[in-house]
């Protein structure tokens, strides 16, 4: 089944707000096994919106529109869709009552008349109650085509889709769609695809889709089958093949497991404690670990040693090392990692030092140069990276690589 997504709102065209709705809806449609071939953004203009809708209906089975269902004059989505579908607008008593109950006792002493515009619905449409606002969602069906209207605010659109639209769309799909995620760290998207090219080229069911993340690549394996068990059976050998090809580069096969969650799980499994010693990342690494429930069992403390003085005071990095090699060096990273272990009296430390930019670089040490080290079982591992991007991007990439180095060090030393 082919679905087209239409985002309505001049503010989207002007870049005043980020179109997170399109991302959410596209992802949800993929999970349902629906094919999304086109996404369109159109302003609050009657003629252009009608043109977009007619085109979408000509090439798709389902059109999902988000936005333009409010009470003001420039909210035209419902009116335009009803006109294109050839349906009259009639007042829905149920929706009018809900709007009244929602607004009663709020900021209005008297409800403005324009709010009752939201109680007008295309005749015969399915009404989707809005528990988080006044604009109801709508489903119109005609001549085998379906038009679904959703309110624009994400806090209204997302729960309405998950609770009401998703079950509706599932009924239109006779097959069961099941997906499983495989998460890889330490390789780029092109590298991952190259190692899987033969599998991807012959894929039919299941299919494999790659998603590039900061420092990671996620693979979604999706199968279509008559029932849940058959879908699982189709996915299992594909996941096994990916695991065989990528080995320890795979850190999770769970949708909801992050890299830091995988690291904390390993620390808990082997009864290890850890500390962080950070310079250019300034606490971001410690924050990622602490965000994981249960981190208090494994995380002792974190050191943010931004200056040379702090590196010497808290981590006992030697003055001679800093003078000879500089703060951004493999030698300093080694001493930071070792110093962190002894200062916190723990099993492991991961240390980061680098130049995030835009200032502080030299010809020998450019922006993006980062050294990451781990100390574990009296063994120190140091890795050098040259990241691209702005200050924020460099720091984000450094955190991911630090987490992954810690993960790999645990596997190497304790498995």
CSV table of C-alpha atoms in Angstrom, one decimal:
chain,number,residue,atom,x,y,z
A,1,UNK,CA,0.0,0.0,0.0
A,2,UNK,CA,1.4,3.4,-1.0
A,3,UNK,CA,1.2,6.3,1.4
A,4,UNK,CA,1.9,10.0,0.7
A,5,UNK,CA,2.7,12.5,3.5
A,6,UNK,CA,1.7,16.1,3.1
A,7,UNK,CA,2.8,18.6,5.7
A,8,UNK,CA,0.7,21.8,5.7
A,9,UNK,CA,1.9,25.2,7.0
A,10,UNK,CA,3.6,28.3,5.7
A,11,UNK,CA,5.8,28.2,8.8
A,12,UNK,CA,7.4,25.0,7.6
A,13,UNK,CA,8.2,26.5,4.2
A,14,UNK,CA,9.8,29.5,5.9
A,15,UNK,CA,11.9,27.3,8.2
A,16,UNK,CA,10.3,28.8,11.4
A,17,UNK,CA,9.8,25.3,12.8
A,18,UNK,CA,11.4,21.9,12.2
A,19,UNK,CA,9.2,19.4,10.5
A,20,UNK,CA,9.5,16.6,13.0
A,21,UNK,CA,6.0,15.3,12.1
A,22,UNK,CA,7.2,14.1,8.7
A,23,UNK,CA,10.1,12.2,10.3
A,24,UNK,CA,7.7,10.6,12.8
A,25,UNK,CA,5.1,9.6,10.3
A,26,UNK,CA,7.6,8.2,7.8
A,27,UNK,CA,9.2,6.1,10.4
A,28,UNK,CA,5.8,4.8,11.6
A,29,UNK,CA,4.6,4.0,8.1
A,30,UNK,CA,7.8,2.0,7.5
A,31,UNK,CA,7.2,0.0,10.7
A,32,UNK,CA,3.7,-0.8,9.3
A,33,UNK,CA,5.2,-2.0,6.1
A,34,UNK,CA,3.6,0.9,4.1
A,35,UNK,CA,5.5,2.3,1.1
A,36,UNK,CA,6.1,6.1,1.3
A,37,UNK,CA,7.3,7.4,-2.1
A,38,UNK,CA,6.6,11.1,-1.8
A,39,UNK,CA,6.6,13.7,1.0
A,40,UNK,CA,5.3,17.2,0.3
A,41,UNK,CA,5.3,20.5,2.2
A,42,UNK,CA,2.8,23.1,1.2
A,43,UNK,CA,1.8,26.5,2.6
A,44,UNK,CA,-1.6,27.6,3.8
A,45,UNK,CA,-2.9,28.3,0.3
A,46,UNK,CA,-6.2,26.9,-0.9
A,47,UNK,CA,-5.2,26.5,-4.6
A,48,UNK,CA,-1.8,25.0,-4.0
A,49,UNK,CA,-3.1,22.7,-1.3
A,50,UNK,CA,-5.9,21.4,-3.6
A,51,UNK,CA,-3.3,20.8,-6.3
A,52,UNK,CA,-1.0,18.9,-4.0
A,53,UNK,CA,-3.9,16.7,-2.7
A,54,UNK,CA,-5.2,15.9,-6.2
A,55,UNK,CA,-1.7,14.8,-7.3
A,56,UNK,CA,-1.2,12.7,-4.2
A,57,UNK,CA,-4.6,11.0,-4.6
A,58,UNK,CA,-3.6,10.2,-8.2
A,59,UNK,CA,-0.5,8.2,-7.2
A,60,UNK,CA,-1.1,6.9,-3.6
A,61,UNK,CA,-3.7,4.8,-1.8
A,62,UNK,CA,-3.5,6.8,1.4
A,63,UNK,CA,-2.7,10.5,1.9
A,64,UNK,CA,-1.8,11.6,5.4
A,65,UNK,CA,-2.0,15.4,6.0
A,66,UNK,CA,-0.6,17.1,9.1
A,67,UNK,CA,-1.5,20.6,10.1
A,68,UNK,CA,-4.1,23.3,9.1
A,69,UNK,CA,-6.9,22.0,11.3
A,70,UNK,CA,-7.0,25.0,13.7
A,71,UNK,CA,-9.7,27.6,14.3
A,72,UNK,CA,-8.3,30.5,12.3
A,73,UNK,CA,-9.0,31.5,8.7
A,74,UNK,CA,-5.6,30.3,7.4
A,75,UNK,CA,-6.4,26.7,8.6
A,76,UNK,CA,-7.7,25.4,5.4
A,77,UNK,CA,-6.8,21.7,5.3
A,78,UNK,CA,-10.2,20.2,6.2
A,79,UNK,CA,-12.1,22.5,3.9
A,80,UNK,CA,-9.9,21.9,0.9
A,81,UNK,CA,-9.9,18.2,1.4
A,82,UNK,CA,-13.7,18.0,1.7
A,83,UNK,CA,-14.0,20.1,-1.5
A,84,UNK,CA,-11.5,17.9,-3.4
A,85,UNK,CA,-13.3,14.7,-2.1
A,86,UNK,CA,-16.7,16.1,-3.0
A,87,UNK,CA,-18.0,16.0,0.6
A,88,UNK,CA,-20.2,18.5,2.4
A,89,UNK,CA,-19.2,19.9,5.9
A,90,UNK,CA,-21.7,19.2,8.7
A,91,UNK,CA,-21.5,19.9,12.4
A,92,UNK,CA,-20.6,16.9,14.6
A,93,UNK,CA,-22.4,17.2,18.0
A,94,UNK,CA,-19.9,14.8,19.6
A,95,UNK,CA,-16.9,17.0,18.5
A,96,UNK,CA,-18.6,20.2,19.5
A,97,UNK,CA,-19.2,18.8,23.0
A,98,UNK,CA,-15.6,17.7,23.4
A,99,UNK,CA,-14.4,21.2,22.3
A,100,UNK,CA,-16.7,22.8,24.8
A,101,UNK,CA,-15.5,20.5,27.6
A,102,UNK,CA,-11.8,21.1,26.7
A,103,UNK,CA,-12.0,24.9,26.6
A,104,UNK,CA,-14.5,25.4,29.5
A,105,UNK,CA,-12.8,26.9,32.5
A,106,UNK,CA,-9.6,27.6,30.6
A,107,UNK,CA,-8.3,30.9,29.3
A,108,UNK,CA,-11.6,31.9,27.8
A,109,UNK,CA,-14.6,33.2,29.8
A,110,UNK,CA,-16.6,32.7,26.6
A,111,UNK,CA,-15.5,30.4,23.8
A,112,UNK,CA,-14.8,32.3,20.6
A,113,UNK,CA,-17.1,31.4,17.8
A,114,UNK,CA,-14.2,30.5,15.5
A,115,UNK,CA,-13.5,27.4,17.6
A,116,UNK,CA,-16.8,25.9,16.5
A,117,UNK,CA,-15.3,25.7,13.0
A,118,UNK,CA,-13.4,22.7,14.3
A,119,UNK,CA,-16.7,20.9,15.0
A,120,UNK,CA,-17.5,20.9,11.3
A,121,UNK,CA,-16.5,17.6,9.6
A,122,UNK,CA,-16.9,16.2,6.1
A,123,UNK,CA,-20.1,14.1,5.9
A,124,UNK,CA,-19.4,10.5,6.6
A,125,UNK,CA,-15.9,11.0,7.8
A,126,UNK,CA,-14.5,9.0,10.7
A,127,UNK,CA,-13.7,11.3,13.6
A,128,UNK,CA,-10.5,10.8,15.6
A,129,UNK,CA,-10.9,12.3,19.1
A,130,UNK,CA,-8.1,14.6,20.2
A,131,UNK,CA,-7.3,14.1,23.9
A,132,UNK,CA,-4.6,16.8,23.8
A,133,UNK,CA,-6.2,19.6,21.9
A,134,UNK,CA,-9.4,20.8,20.2
A,135,UNK,CA,-8.9,19.9,16.6
A,136,UNK,CA,-10.2,16.3,15.9
A,137,UNK,CA,-8.4,14.1,13.4
A,138,UNK,CA,-10.4,12.8,10.4
A,139,UNK,CA,-10.4,9.9,8.0
A,140,UNK,CA,-12.2,10.2,4.7
A,141,UNK,CA,-12.9,7.3,2.4
A,142,UNK,CA,-14.0,7.5,-1.2
A,143,UNK,CA,-13.5,5.4,-4.4
A,144,UNK,CA,-10.9,3.2,-2.7
A,145,UNK,CA,-8.8,6.2,-1.6
A,146,UNK,CA,-8.3,7.3,2.0
A,147,UNK,CA,-7.4,10.8,3.2
A,148,UNK,CA,-6.3,11.1,6.9
A,149,UNK,CA,-6.1,14.5,8.5
A,150,UNK,CA,-4.1,15.1,11.7
A,151,UNK,CA,-3.5,18.2,13.8
A,152,UNK,CA,-0.2,19.9,13.4
A,153,UNK,CA,1.2,20.1,17.0
A,154,UNK,CA,3.4,17.0,17.6
A,155,UNK,CA,2.0,16.5,21.1
A,156,UNK,CA,-1.4,16.0,19.4
A,157,UNK,CA,-0.4,14.3,16.1
A,158,UNK,CA,1.9,11.6,17.5
A,159,UNK,CA,-0.5,10.1,20.1
A,160,UNK,CA,-3.4,10.3,17.7
A,161,UNK,CA,-1.5,8.4,15.1
A,162,UNK,CA,-0.2,5.8,17.5
A,163,UNK,CA,-3.6,5.2,19.3
A,164,UNK,CA,-6.0,5.6,16.4
A,165,UNK,CA,-4.5,5.8,12.9
A,166,UNK,CA,-2.0,3.0,13.3
A,167,UNK,CA,-4.6,0.4,14.3
A,168,UNK,CA,-6.8,1.6,11.3
A,169,UNK,CA,-3.9,1.2,8.9
A,170,UNK,CA,-3.0,-2.2,10.3
A,171,UNK,CA,-6.5,-3.5,9.4
A,172,UNK,CA,-5.9,-2.5,5.8
A,173,UNK,CA,-2.8,-4.6,5.7
A,174,UNK,CA,-3.6,-8.4,5.5
A,175,UNK,CA,0.0,-9.4,6.4
A,176,UNK,CA,2.0,-9.0,9.6
A,177,UNK,CA,5.0,-6.7,9.4
A,178,UNK,CA,7.8,-7.2,11.9
A,179,UNK,CA,11.1,-5.4,12.2
A,180,UNK,CA,14.3,-5.9,14.1
A,181,UNK,CA,17.2,-3.5,14.5
A,182,UNK,CA,20.9,-4.4,14.4
A,183,UNK,CA,23.1,-1.6,15.7
A,184,UNK,CA,26.7,-1.3,14.6
A,185,UNK,CA,29.5,1.0,16.0
A,186,UNK,CA,33.0,1.6,14.7
A,187,UNK,CA,32.2,1.5,10.9
A,188,UNK,CA,30.8,4.0,8.4
A,189,UNK,CA,27.6,3.5,6.5
A,190,UNK,CA,29.5,2.8,3.2
A,191,UNK,CA,31.7,0.2,4.9
A,192,UNK,CA,28.7,-1.6,6.3
A,193,UNK,CA,26.8,-1.5,3.0
A,194,UNK,CA,29.9,-2.8,1.2
A,195,UNK,CA,30.2,-5.8,3.5
A,196,UNK,CA,26.4,-6.6,3.0
A,197,UNK,CA,26.1,-5.7,-0.7
A,198,UNK,CA,25.5,-9.3,-1.7
A,199,UNK,CA,22.8,-9.8,0.9
A,200,UNK,CA,21.1,-6.4,0.0
A,201,UNK,CA,21.2,-7.2,-3.8
A,202,UNK,CA,19.3,-10.4,-3.4
A,203,UNK,CA,16.9,-9.2,-0.7
A,204,UNK,CA,13.2,-9.6,-1.3
A,205,UNK,CA,11.7,-10.6,2.1
A,206,UNK,CA,13.1,-9.7,4.5
A,207,UNK,CA,14.5,-6.3,3.4
A,208,UNK,CA,17.4,-4.4,4.9
A,209,UNK,CA,17.5,-0.7,5.3
A,210,UNK,CA,20.6,1.3,6.6
A,211,UNK,CA,20.4,4.4,8.8
A,212,UNK,CA,23.5,6.5,9.4
A,213,UNK,CA,23.7,7.9,13.0
A,214,UNK,CA,26.5,9.9,14.6
A,215,UNK,CA,29.3,7.3,14.9
A,216,UNK,CA,26.9,4.5,14.3
A,217,UNK,CA,25.0,2.6,11.6
A,218,UNK,CA,21.6,1.0,12.3
A,219,UNK,CA,20.2,-1.8,10.1
A,220,UNK,CA,16.5,-2.4,10.1
A,221,UNK,CA,15.5,-5.9,9.0
A,222,UNK,CA,11.8,-6.0,8.0
A,223,UNK,CA,9.8,-9.1,7.1
A,224,UNK,CA,6.2,-9.5,5.8
A,225,UNK,CA,4.4,-12.7,6.7
A,226,UNK,CA,1.0,-14.2,7.4
A,227,UNK,CA,1.7,-14.3,11.1
A,228,UNK,CA,4.1,-13.1,13.8
A,229,UNK,CA,6.0,-16.3,14.1
A,230,UNK,CA,6.6,-16.6,10.4
A,231,UNK,CA,8.0,-13.1,10.3
A,232,UNK,CA,10.4,-13.9,13.2
A,233,UNK,CA,11.5,-17.0,11.4
A,234,UNK,CA,12.3,-15.0,8.2
A,235,UNK,CA,14.3,-12.3,10.2
A,236,UNK,CA,16.4,-14.7,12.4
A,237,UNK,CA,18.8,-16.0,9.7
A,238,UNK,CA,19.4,-12.5,8.4
A,239,UNK,CA,20.3,-11.2,11.8
A,240,UNK,CA,22.6,-14.2,12.4
A,241,UNK,CA,24.4,-13.5,9.1
A,242,UNK,CA,24.9,-9.9,10.0
A,243,UNK,CA,26.3,-10.8,13.4
A,244,UNK,CA,28.7,-13.3,11.8
A,245,UNK,CA,30.0,-10.7,9.4
A,246,UNK,CA,30.4,-7.8,11.8
A,247,UNK,CA,31.3,-9.6,15.1
A,248,UNK,CA,31.9,-7.2,17.9
A,249,UNK,CA,31.1,-4.2,15.8
A,250,UNK,CA,27.5,-5.1,16.6
A,251,UNK,CA,26.6,-3.8,20.0
A,252,UNK,CA,22.8,-4.4,20.1
A,253,UNK,CA,19.9,-6.1,18.3
A,254,UNK,CA,17.3,-4.2,20.3
A,255,UNK,CA,15.4,-1.2,19.1
A,256,UNK,CA,15.4,0.6,22.4
A,257,UNK,CA,19.0,-0.1,23.5
A,258,UNK,CA,21.5,2.8,23.1
A,259,UNK,CA,25.3,2.5,23.0
A,260,UNK,CA,25.6,3.7,26.6
A,261,UNK,CA,23.0,1.2,27.7
A,262,UNK,CA,25.0,-1.6,26.1
A,263,UNK,CA,28.2,-0.3,27.9
A,264,UNK,CA,26.4,-0.1,31.3
A,265,UNK,CA,25.0,-3.6,30.7
A,266,UNK,CA,28.5,-5.0,30.2
A,267,UNK,CA,29.9,-3.2,33.3
A,268,UNK,CA,27.1,-4.7,35.4
A,269,UNK,CA,27.6,-8.1,33.9
A,270,UNK,CA,31.3,-8.3,34.8
A,271,UNK,CA,30.9,-6.3,38.1
A,272,UNK,CA,33.1,-3.5,37.0
A,273,UNK,CA,33.3,0.2,38.1
A,274,UNK,CA,34.3,3.0,35.8
A,275,UNK,CA,35.3,6.7,35.8
A,276,UNK,CA,35.7,9.2,33.0
A,277,UNK,CA,38.4,11.8,32.5
A,278,UNK,CA,37.4,14.4,30.0
A,279,UNK,CA,38.9,17.5,28.5
A,280,UNK,CA,37.3,18.6,25.2
A,281,UNK,CA,34.0,16.7,25.8
A,282,UNK,CA,33.5,18.6,29.1
A,283,UNK,CA,31.3,16.0,30.9
A,284,UNK,CA,29.2,14.9,27.9
A,285,UNK,CA,30.7,11.4,28.2
A,286,UNK,CA,29.8,11.1,31.9
A,287,UNK,CA,26.4,12.5,31.2
A,288,UNK,CA,25.6,9.8,28.6
A,289,UNK,CA,26.6,7.0,31.0
A,290,UNK,CA,24.7,8.6,33.9
A,291,UNK,CA,21.5,8.9,31.8
A,292,UNK,CA,21.3,5.1,31.9
A,293,UNK,CA,19.1,3.6,34.7
A,294,UNK,CA,21.4,1.5,37.0
A,295,UNK,CA,24.5,3.5,36.2
A,296,UNK,CA,25.0,4.3,39.9
A,297,UNK,CA,26.1,0.7,40.4
A,298,UNK,CA,29.0,1.1,38.0
A,299,UNK,CA,29.9,4.8,37.7
A,300,UNK,CA,32.1,6.1,40.5
A,301,UNK,CA,32.8,9.7,39.5
A,302,UNK,CA,33.8,11.8,36.5
A,303,UNK,CA,36.7,14.3,36.1
A,304,UNK,CA,36.4,17.3,33.9
A,305,UNK,CA,40.0,18.4,33.5
A,306,UNK,CA,39.8,21.2,30.9
A,307,UNK,CA,43.0,23.0,31.9
A,308,UNK,CA,46.5,21.6,32.2
A,309,UNK,CA,46.5,22.5,35.8
A,310,UNK,CA,43.4,20.4,36.4
A,311,UNK,CA,45.0,17.4,34.6
A,312,UNK,CA,48.0,17.6,36.9
A,313,UNK,CA,45.9,18.2,40.1
A,314,UNK,CA,43.2,15.5,39.7
A,315,UNK,CA,44.8,13.0,37.3
A,316,UNK,CA,48.5,13.4,38.1
A,317,UNK,CA,49.4,14.0,34.4
A,318,UNK,CA,53.1,14.9,34.6
A,319,UNK,CA,54.3,18.4,33.9
A,320,UNK,CA,57.0,17.0,31.6
A,321,UNK,CA,54.4,15.1,29.5
A,322,UNK,CA,52.3,18.2,29.0
A,323,UNK,CA,55.3,20.4,28.2
A,324,UNK,CA,56.9,17.9,25.8
A,325,UNK,CA,53.8,16.5,24.0
A,326,UNK,CA,51.0,18.9,24.9
A,327,UNK,CA,47.5,18.4,26.3
A,328,UNK,CA,46.2,17.0,23.1
A,329,UNK,CA,48.4,13.9,22.7
A,330,UNK,CA,48.4,10.2,23.0
A,331,UNK,CA,50.8,10.4,26.0
A,332,UNK,CA,48.5,12.8,27.9
A,333,UNK,CA,45.5,10.6,27.1
A,334,UNK,CA,47.4,7.6,28.6
A,335,UNK,CA,48.2,9.4,31.8
A,336,UNK,CA,44.7,10.8,32.1
A,337,UNK,CA,43.2,7.2,31.9
A,338,UNK,CA,45.7,5.8,34.4
A,339,UNK,CA,45.3,8.7,36.7
A,340,UNK,CA,41.5,8.4,36.6
A,341,UNK,CA,41.6,4.8,37.7
A,342,UNK,CA,43.8,5.5,40.7
A,343,UNK,CA,42.0,8.7,41.7
A,344,UNK,CA,38.6,7.1,41.7
A,345,UNK,CA,39.8,3.6,42.9
A,346,UNK,CA,37.9,1.8,40.2
A,347,UNK,CA,38.4,-0.9,37.6
A,348,UNK,CA,38.5,1.2,34.4
A,349,UNK,CA,38.7,4.7,33.1
A,350,UNK,CA,38.1,6.2,29.7
A,351,UNK,CA,39.8,9.5,28.9
A,352,UNK,CA,39.3,12.1,26.1
A,353,UNK,CA,41.5,15.0,25.1
A,354,UNK,CA,41.3,16.9,21.8
A,355,UNK,CA,40.7,20.1,19.9
A,356,UNK,CA,37.0,20.8,19.3
A,357,UNK,CA,37.6,24.2,17.7
A,358,UNK,CA,37.1,26.6,16.2
A,359,UNK,CA,40.2,28.0,18.0
A,360,UNK,CA,43.3,26.4,19.5
A,361,UNK,CA,44.5,24.5,16.4
A,362,UNK,CA,48.0,24.4,14.9
A,363,UNK,CA,49.4,23.0,11.7
A,364,UNK,CA,50.5,19.9,13.6
A,365,UNK,CA,47.3,19.6,15.6
A,366,UNK,CA,44.3,20.6,13.6
A,367,UNK,CA,40.7,21.1,14.7
A,368,UNK,CA,39.0,17.7,15.2
A,369,UNK,CA,42.2,15.9,16.5
A,370,UNK,CA,41.1,13.8,19.5
A,371,UNK,CA,42.9,11.1,21.5
A,372,UNK,CA,40.8,8.6,23.5
A,373,UNK,CA,42.3,6.1,26.0
A,374,UNK,CA,41.1,3.4,28.3
A,375,UNK,CA,42.8,1.9,31.3
A,376,UNK,CA,41.7,-1.6,32.2
A,377,UNK,CA,43.6,-4.5,33.9
A,378,UNK,CA,46.8,-2.4,33.9
A,379,UNK,CA,46.5,-2.2,30.1
A,380,UNK,CA,46.2,1.1,28.4
A,381,UNK,CA,44.7,1.4,24.9
A,382,UNK,CA,45.0,4.7,23.0
A,383,UNK,CA,43.2,5.6,19.8
A,384,UNK,CA,43.7,8.7,17.6
A,385,UNK,CA,40.9,10.3,15.6
A,386,UNK,CA,40.6,13.2,13.2
A,387,UNK,CA,37.0,14.2,13.2
A,388,UNK,CA,35.2,16.6,10.8
A,389,UNK,CA,32.6,19.1,11.5
A,390,UNK,CA,31.9,22.0,13.9
A,391,UNK,CA,32.6,22.1,17.6
A,392,UNK,CA,29.4,20.3,18.6
A,393,UNK,CA,29.9,17.6,16.0
A,394,UNK,CA,33.5,16.9,17.0
A,395,UNK,CA,32.5,16.5,20.7
A,396,UNK,CA,29.5,14.2,19.8
A,397,UNK,CA,31.7,12.0,17.7
A,398,UNK,CA,34.4,11.8,20.4
A,399,UNK,CA,31.8,10.7,23.0
A,400,UNK,CA,30.5,7.9,20.7
A,401,UNK,CA,34.1,6.7,20.0
A,402,UNK,CA,34.9,6.8,23.7
A,403,UNK,CA,31.9,4.7,24.6
A,404,UNK,CA,32.7,2.2,21.9
A,405,UNK,CA,36.4,2.0,23.0
A,406,UNK,CA,35.2,1.3,26.5
A,407,UNK,CA,32.8,-1.4,25.2
A,408,UNK,CA,35.5,-3.1,23.1
A,409,UNK,CA,38.0,-3.0,26.0
A,410,UNK,CA,35.6,-4.7,28.3
A,411,UNK,CA,34.9,-7.4,25.7
A,412,UNK,CA,38.6,-7.9,25.1
A,413,UNK,CA,39.6,-8.1,28.7
A,414,UNK,CA,36.7,-9.8,30.5
A,415,UNK,CA,34.8,-11.9,28.0
